Amino acid sequence: MAEKQKKEGKTGLFALASTIIVAVILVVIAAATFVSKYTGFNSDEVALAYVDTIVQSGDGYNAYKNTILSKNYKFGDFIRENYMNQYVNDDIDDVELDSETEAEYLDKLYGEMYNYYVELIDTYGYDNYDMIFSKYFEKMVPLRKEIFKSEYMDTEIMFSAFESNVASYKDSLTGTEVTYDENTKVKLTDKTIGKYEELFGEDYKLTCKISDMKALSDSETEQYKKNMPSDILETYKMTADDINAVNHYIITISEQNSGDIETQEIYTVKIGKTWYVDNTSIDTTALYKIA
Amino acid sequence: MAEGQKKYMKKSEIITFGIGLFGVALLTGWMPDYTTTYFADFAFKGKGFDQKTMANIITTVFTVAGFVGAFCELIIGILVDRTKTKIGKVKPWIGYGAVPLAIISMLVFVAPNTSSMTVAVIWMFVIYALYTALSCAVESPSNCFGALCSPNPSERSDAISIASFLRSVGQSGGQVVLPVVGAIMALAMGKQQFKNAEGQGLDLVISTAVCALGMVIFVMIFFANNKERVPYTNEKVSLAESLKLVFTNKNLLMVSLTKFTGFGRGVYGTVSLYIAIYLLGSKGLKLALMLPMGIGTAVGMLIVQQVLKKLSTKQTFLLFCGYGALSLFVLFVVSKSIGFRSELIIPFLIINFFCGLQHGNTNVTPNIMIADCVDEMEWKTGKRQEGLAYAGYGFFAKISSALTKGFGPWLVYTWSKYQVSTDPNVAYMDQSDSTLSKFLIIYTLIPAIFVILQGLPILFYDNVGEKKERITRELAERRAAAADTSAAAE
């Protein structure tokens, strides 16, 4: 009997001990993986990711996902709430079109809006996203009504048009390869030479690296916070007081054949444990003019 | 009280047996599908590996791992039969195996930071083969435990029924863990930062840790509370003997072959994640997609039990094969006519329930057929060999699973022309209409074809009707005669 109880006790002890040990191991592995993969915990990576996204693809749109704008907002929700919802009219049925006509209309819509998109970037730049989004949807919504002859509008239509233009802008910089439909072998896209290829050659390679970094002192941080635009921060549902550290960076953009071609000054701010690019204090105009 | 009616198990043991199987299923149900998406979409994101090559490699990884699993199934079965410890023959495998299984499962979701495709490929093969071997070492013995928990067949059946139910619930547990983890992460990090983390597959990493820890906790509750009560002998069973048994008994071979000919039935599991993403809008909603099918399966098991009272096992199996193929075909036709858009969600989920009914058949009828085959083998040879019969069937099940795990990812990542997101902040990119249509075919028509194919071997199954009745009658007579002889000798 005593031996039986001893055996059961040993089994229970093993169960308890192994559960605790495994829990510790799992937490350590998961935490280490999270910290190493999640860029938000690393100020350098956040700064580099922001600049690299714009440099490689001219994509100032997705670059905002690393900024304080996205601290309390899902970036898409911020755009919906502030720039799209006023145009939504989805209580009615959209026009029914065959796929060929729909593709033709979409080509027309995206094509016309693309020229305007480029004009907006040249005129205002992505740092003034307010003007980009306001002007873009102000023009796109009536244009879609005109082309499709439909009053229907939802946020998916608006996102699709905008993101199509973002992708086309990227293609204009990087160029495109010939692609074929693997089933029908019909050519889908032609080979195009991008502006970067024209400028640096087809084997171009752009890299971003930190050439200078400084962590602001407490007094500098306080001063930095005082200079932040409180009205804009309010639209992000945050205040400068949320910030507990600030880093300053100079990021150098190089091309493998041409050497250093541009520099970008950038500030990252720490809120809680996560770092964000401060999009209120940045001027990325030069990055869009590389090509 | 007669020996056969005596209750051996504490009530808590019946529950903790179920909790143990729930825990094992929580992890083994989570791993295959989410490992597939982790390898394909996140593990080497931004490393510039060729997408087509990666798709083919992932297909091969899962196929090879499946064959490793089939081999391990037999080896572990043999090793379990040779195990003799103070706490039993099965319990040590479950209790001691749970610890390395949890850790290796976690490591499957920790990809090396490498730009070398060779290193990436070796890592995927090694880590998933290790996971497969360890999961066999825990899962197979846990499924055997029911046979050892009580000498009372009735009590044993009750315990197995409850545990089987909890195991089937556990298999979908990961689908609850994922959205809960996602919701907590979004709350803690903010929605956009969560999307950024999701873009790196970090929600999968955390969910795996939760499932692995859950497995260990639940298995340890079982380990501490449950006992093996059926005396056992140490059988020296060889691998060759196991295979020979399956291949020389026609009816057992036919039942086992249903697994083989129907291997493509399960490819819907691989694509279900993507159906959830592109039809329902989130991978967290895979549960919503699979729940109606799961409920359908449970209802199907009840229906099958009733049908078996009217029809033979052979007729029941074939009837449900026909029904299964038809229901999947209806799902395809309805989906194509509505289109891959939000209006499809409700009809899709409703028909999904009716598609689930067929799984009641594959969960119940083959097990009864194997038991009948064991009777037939005893009738022919005088030897009763349940262990070998189930190991042989399990071998075919694992081979079939290997083929499914290879075929499914090939269909999804190669045949459908699925495009992987290269944006670090976007988990899954938009797909073409052609890809979405192929997803639908993978979910419906391809399984429908294999549901028909799985019925073909059963056409040659003949342990039914008068033959089965004769076997049952003559075995009963032999046992009675043996009991009389034994009593006379005493």
JSON list of C-alpha atoms in Angstrom, two decimals, chain A residues 67-151:
[
{"chain": "A", "resi": 67, "resn": "THR", "atom": "CA", "xyz": [4.16, 55.03, -37.85]},
{"chain": "A", "resi": 68, "resn": "ILE", "atom": "CA", "xyz": [2.42, 56.59, -34.84]},
{"chain": "A", "resi": 69, "resn": "LEU", "atom": "CA", "xyz": [-0.65, 56.97, -37.05]},
{"chain": "A", "resi": 70, "resn": "SER", "atom": "CA", "xyz": [-1.07, 53.21, -36.67]},
{"chain": "A", "resi": 71, "resn": "LYS", "atom": "CA", "xyz": [-0.47, 53.16, -32.92]},
{"chain": "A", "resi": 72, "resn": "ASN", "atom": "CA", "xyz": [-4.14, 53.02, -31.96]},
{"chain": "A", "resi": 73, "resn": "TYR", "atom": "CA", "xyz": [-5.64, 52.48, -35.38]},
{"chain": "A", "resi": 74, "resn": "LYS", "atom": "CA", "xyz": [-5.58, 49.74, -37.90]},
{"chain": "A", "resi": 75, "resn": "PHE", "atom": "CA", "xyz": [-4.28, 51.80, -40.82]},
{"chain": "A", "resi": 76, "resn": "GLY", "atom": "CA", "xyz": [-7.18, 50.72, -43.05]},
{"chain": "A", "resi": 77, "resn": "ASP", "atom": "CA", "xyz": [-9.70, 51.73, -40.37]},
{"chain": "A", "resi": 78, "resn": "PHE", "atom": "CA", "xyz": [-8.08, 55.17, -40.10]},
{"chain": "A", "resi": 79, "resn": "ILE", "atom": "CA", "xyz": [-8.57, 55.71, -43.83]},
{"chain": "A", "resi": 80, "resn": "ARG", "atom": "CA", "xyz": [-12.11, 54.34, -43.77]},
{"chain": "A", "resi": 81, "resn": "GLU", "atom": "CA", "xyz": [-13.11, 56.53, -40.82]},
{"chain": "A", "resi": 82, "resn": "ASN", "atom": "CA", "xyz": [-11.54, 59.77, -42.00]},
{"chain": "A", "resi": 83, "resn": "TYR", "atom": "CA", "xyz": [-11.69, 59.61, -45.80]},
{"chain": "A", "resi": 84, "resn": "MET", "atom": "CA", "xyz": [-13.98, 56.87, -47.08]},
{"chain": "A", "resi": 85, "resn": "ASN", "atom": "CA", "xyz": [-17.10, 56.49, -44.98]},
{"chain": "A", "resi": 86, "resn": "GLN", "atom": "CA", "xyz": [-18.54, 59.78, -46.22]},
{"chain": "A", "resi": 87, "resn": "TYR", "atom": "CA", "xyz": [-18.74, 58.30, -49.73]},
{"chain": "A", "resi": 88, "resn": "VAL", "atom": "CA", "xyz": [-20.11, 54.87, -48.86]},
{"chain": "A", "resi": 89, "resn": "ASN", "atom": "CA", "xyz": [-23.44, 54.09, -50.51]},
{"chain": "A", "resi": 90, "resn": "ASP", "atom": "CA", "xyz": [-23.90, 50.34, -50.22]},
{"chain": "A", "resi": 91, "resn": "ASP", "atom": "CA", "xyz": [-27.61, 50.16, -49.42]},
{"chain": "A", "resi": 92, "resn": "ILE", "atom": "CA", "xyz": [-28.36, 49.93, -53.13]},
{"chain": "A", "resi": 93, "resn": "ASP", "atom": "CA", "xyz": [-27.40, 47.21, -55.61]},
{"chain": "A", "resi": 94, "resn": "ASP", "atom": "CA", "xyz": [-24.35, 47.75, -57.76]},
{"chain": "A", "resi": 95, "resn": "VAL", "atom": "CA", "xyz": [-24.66, 47.46, -61.52]},
{"chain": "A", "resi": 96, "resn": "GLU", "atom": "CA", "xyz": [-24.37, 43.86, -62.85]},
{"chain": "A", "resi": 97, "resn": "LEU", "atom": "CA", "xyz": [-21.69, 43.58, -65.52]},
{"chain": "A", "resi": 98, "resn": "ASP", "atom": "CA", "xyz": [-20.16, 40.68, -67.40]},
{"chain": "A", "resi": 99, "resn": "SER", "atom": "CA", "xyz": [-16.56, 40.06, -66.47]},
{"chain": "A", "resi": 100, "resn": "GLU", "atom": "CA", "xyz": [-15.16, 41.46, -69.72]},
{"chain": "A", "resi": 101, "resn": "THR", "atom": "CA", "xyz": [-17.01, 44.78, -69.37]},
{"chain": "A", "resi": 102, "resn": "GLU", "atom": "CA", "xyz": [-16.13, 44.98, -65.69]},
{"chain": "A", "resi": 103, "resn": "ALA", "atom": "CA", "xyz": [-12.44, 44.47, -66.49]},
{"chain": "A", "resi": 104, "resn": "GLU", "atom": "CA", "xyz": [-12.63, 47.15, -69.19]},
{"chain": "A", "resi": 105, "resn": "TYR", "atom": "CA", "xyz": [-14.28, 49.66, -66.83]},
{"chain": "A", "resi": 106, "resn": "LEU", "atom": "CA", "xyz": [-11.82, 48.90, -64.05]},
{"chain": "A", "resi": 107, "resn": "ASP", "atom": "CA", "xyz": [-8.89, 49.42, -66.41]},
{"chain": "A", "resi": 108, "resn": "LYS", "atom": "CA", "xyz": [-10.32, 52.80, -67.36]},
{"chain": "A", "resi": 109, "resn": "LEU", "atom": "CA", "xyz": [-10.96, 53.82, -63.75]},
{"chain": "A", "resi": 110, "resn": "TYR", "atom": "CA", "xyz": [-7.58, 52.67, -62.45]},
{"chain": "A", "resi": 111, "resn": "GLY", "atom": "CA", "xyz": [-5.78, 54.18, -65.45]},
{"chain": "A", "resi": 112, "resn": "GLU", "atom": "CA", "xyz": [-7.32, 57.63, -65.06]},
{"chain": "A", "resi": 113, "resn": "MET", "atom": "CA", "xyz": [-6.87, 57.59, -61.31]},
{"chain": "A", "resi": 114, "resn": "TYR", "atom": "CA", "xyz": [-3.24, 56.52, -61.65]},
{"chain": "A", "resi": 115, "resn": "ASN", "atom": "CA", "xyz": [-2.30, 59.72, -63.45]},
{"chain": "A", "resi": 116, "resn": "TYR", "atom": "CA", "xyz": [-4.00, 61.69, -60.71]},
{"chain": "A", "resi": 117, "resn": "TYR", "atom": "CA", "xyz": [-2.29, 59.57, -58.02]},
{"chain": "A", "resi": 118, "resn": "VAL", "atom": "CA", "xyz": [1.14, 60.42, -59.47]},
{"chain": "A", "resi": 119, "resn": "GLU", "atom": "CA", "xyz": [0.14, 64.08, -59.63]},
{"chain": "A", "resi": 120, "resn": "LEU", "atom": "CA", "xyz": [-0.89, 63.99, -55.94]},
{"chain": "A", "resi": 121, "resn": "ILE", "atom": "CA", "xyz": [2.43, 62.46, -54.91]},
{"chain": "A", "resi": 122, "resn": "ASP", "atom": "CA", "xyz": [4.34, 65.05, -56.88]},
{"chain": "A", "resi": 123, "resn": "THR", "atom": "CA", "xyz": [2.22, 67.92, -55.55]},
{"chain": "A", "resi": 124, "resn": "TYR", "atom": "CA", "xyz": [1.70, 67.02, -51.91]},
{"chain": "A", "resi": 125, "resn": "GLY", "atom": "CA", "xyz": [3.85, 63.98, -51.14]},
{"chain": "A", "resi": 126, "resn": "TYR", "atom": "CA", "xyz": [2.84, 61.16, -48.82]},
{"chain": "A", "resi": 127, "resn": "ASP", "atom": "CA", "xyz": [3.89, 63.15, -45.75]},
{"chain": "A", "resi": 128, "resn": "ASN", "atom": "CA", "xyz": [0.70, 65.10, -46.38]},
{"chain": "A", "resi": 129, "resn": "TYR", "atom": "CA", "xyz": [-1.48, 61.99, -46.46]},
{"chain": "A", "resi": 130, "resn": "ASP", "atom": "CA", "xyz": [-4.49, 64.12, -45.60]},
{"chain": "A", "resi": 131, "resn": "MET", "atom": "CA", "xyz": [-4.38, 65.84, -48.97]},
{"chain": "A", "resi": 132, "resn": "ILE", "atom": "CA", "xyz": [-3.55, 62.63, -50.82]},
{"chain": "A", "resi": 133, "resn": "PHE", "atom": "CA", "xyz": [-6.50, 60.66, -49.44]},
{"chain": "A", "resi": 134, "resn": "SER", "atom": "CA", "xyz": [-8.96, 63.58, -49.47]},
{"chain": "A", "resi": 135, "resn": "LYS", "atom": "CA", "xyz": [-8.23, 64.58, -53.03]},
{"chain": "A", "resi": 136, "resn": "TYR", "atom": "CA", "xyz": [-7.97, 61.03, -54.32]},
{"chain": "A", "resi": 137, "resn": "PHE", "atom": "CA", "xyz": [-11.38, 59.85, -53.14]},
{"chain": "A", "resi": 138, "resn": "GLU", "atom": "CA", "xyz": [-12.98, 63.18, -53.96]},
{"chain": "A", "resi": 139, "resn": "LYS", "atom": "CA", "xyz": [-12.07, 62.52, -57.61]},
{"chain": "A", "resi": 140, "resn": "MET", "atom": "CA", "xyz": [-12.33, 58.75, -57.67]},
{"chain": "A", "resi": 141, "resn": "VAL", "atom": "CA", "xyz": [-15.92, 58.39, -56.40]},
{"chain": "A", "resi": 142, "resn": "PRO", "atom": "CA", "xyz": [-17.65, 60.51, -59.11]},
{"chain": "A", "resi": 143, "resn": "LEU", "atom": "CA", "xyz": [-15.35, 59.05, -61.75]},
{"chain": "A", "resi": 144, "resn": "ARG", "atom": "CA", "xyz": [-16.40, 55.53, -60.83]},
{"chain": "A", "resi": 145, "resn": "LYS", "atom": "CA", "xyz": [-20.07, 56.59, -60.97]},
{"chain": "A", "resi": 146, "resn": "GLU", "atom": "CA", "xyz": [-19.50, 58.04, -64.41]},
{"chain": "A", "resi": 147, "resn": "ILE", "atom": "CA", "xyz": [-17.70, 55.01, -65.80]},
{"chain": "A", "resi": 148, "resn": "PHE", "atom": "CA", "xyz": [-19.84, 52.29, -64.20]},
{"chain": "A", "resi": 149, "resn": "LYS", "atom": "CA", "xyz": [-23.08, 54.34, -64.34]},
{"chain": "A", "resi": 150, "resn": "SER", "atom": "CA", "xyz": [-23.79, 53.27, -60.78]},
{"chain": "A", "resi": 151, "resn": "GLU", "atom": "CA", "xyz": [-24.28, 55.18, -57.53]}
]
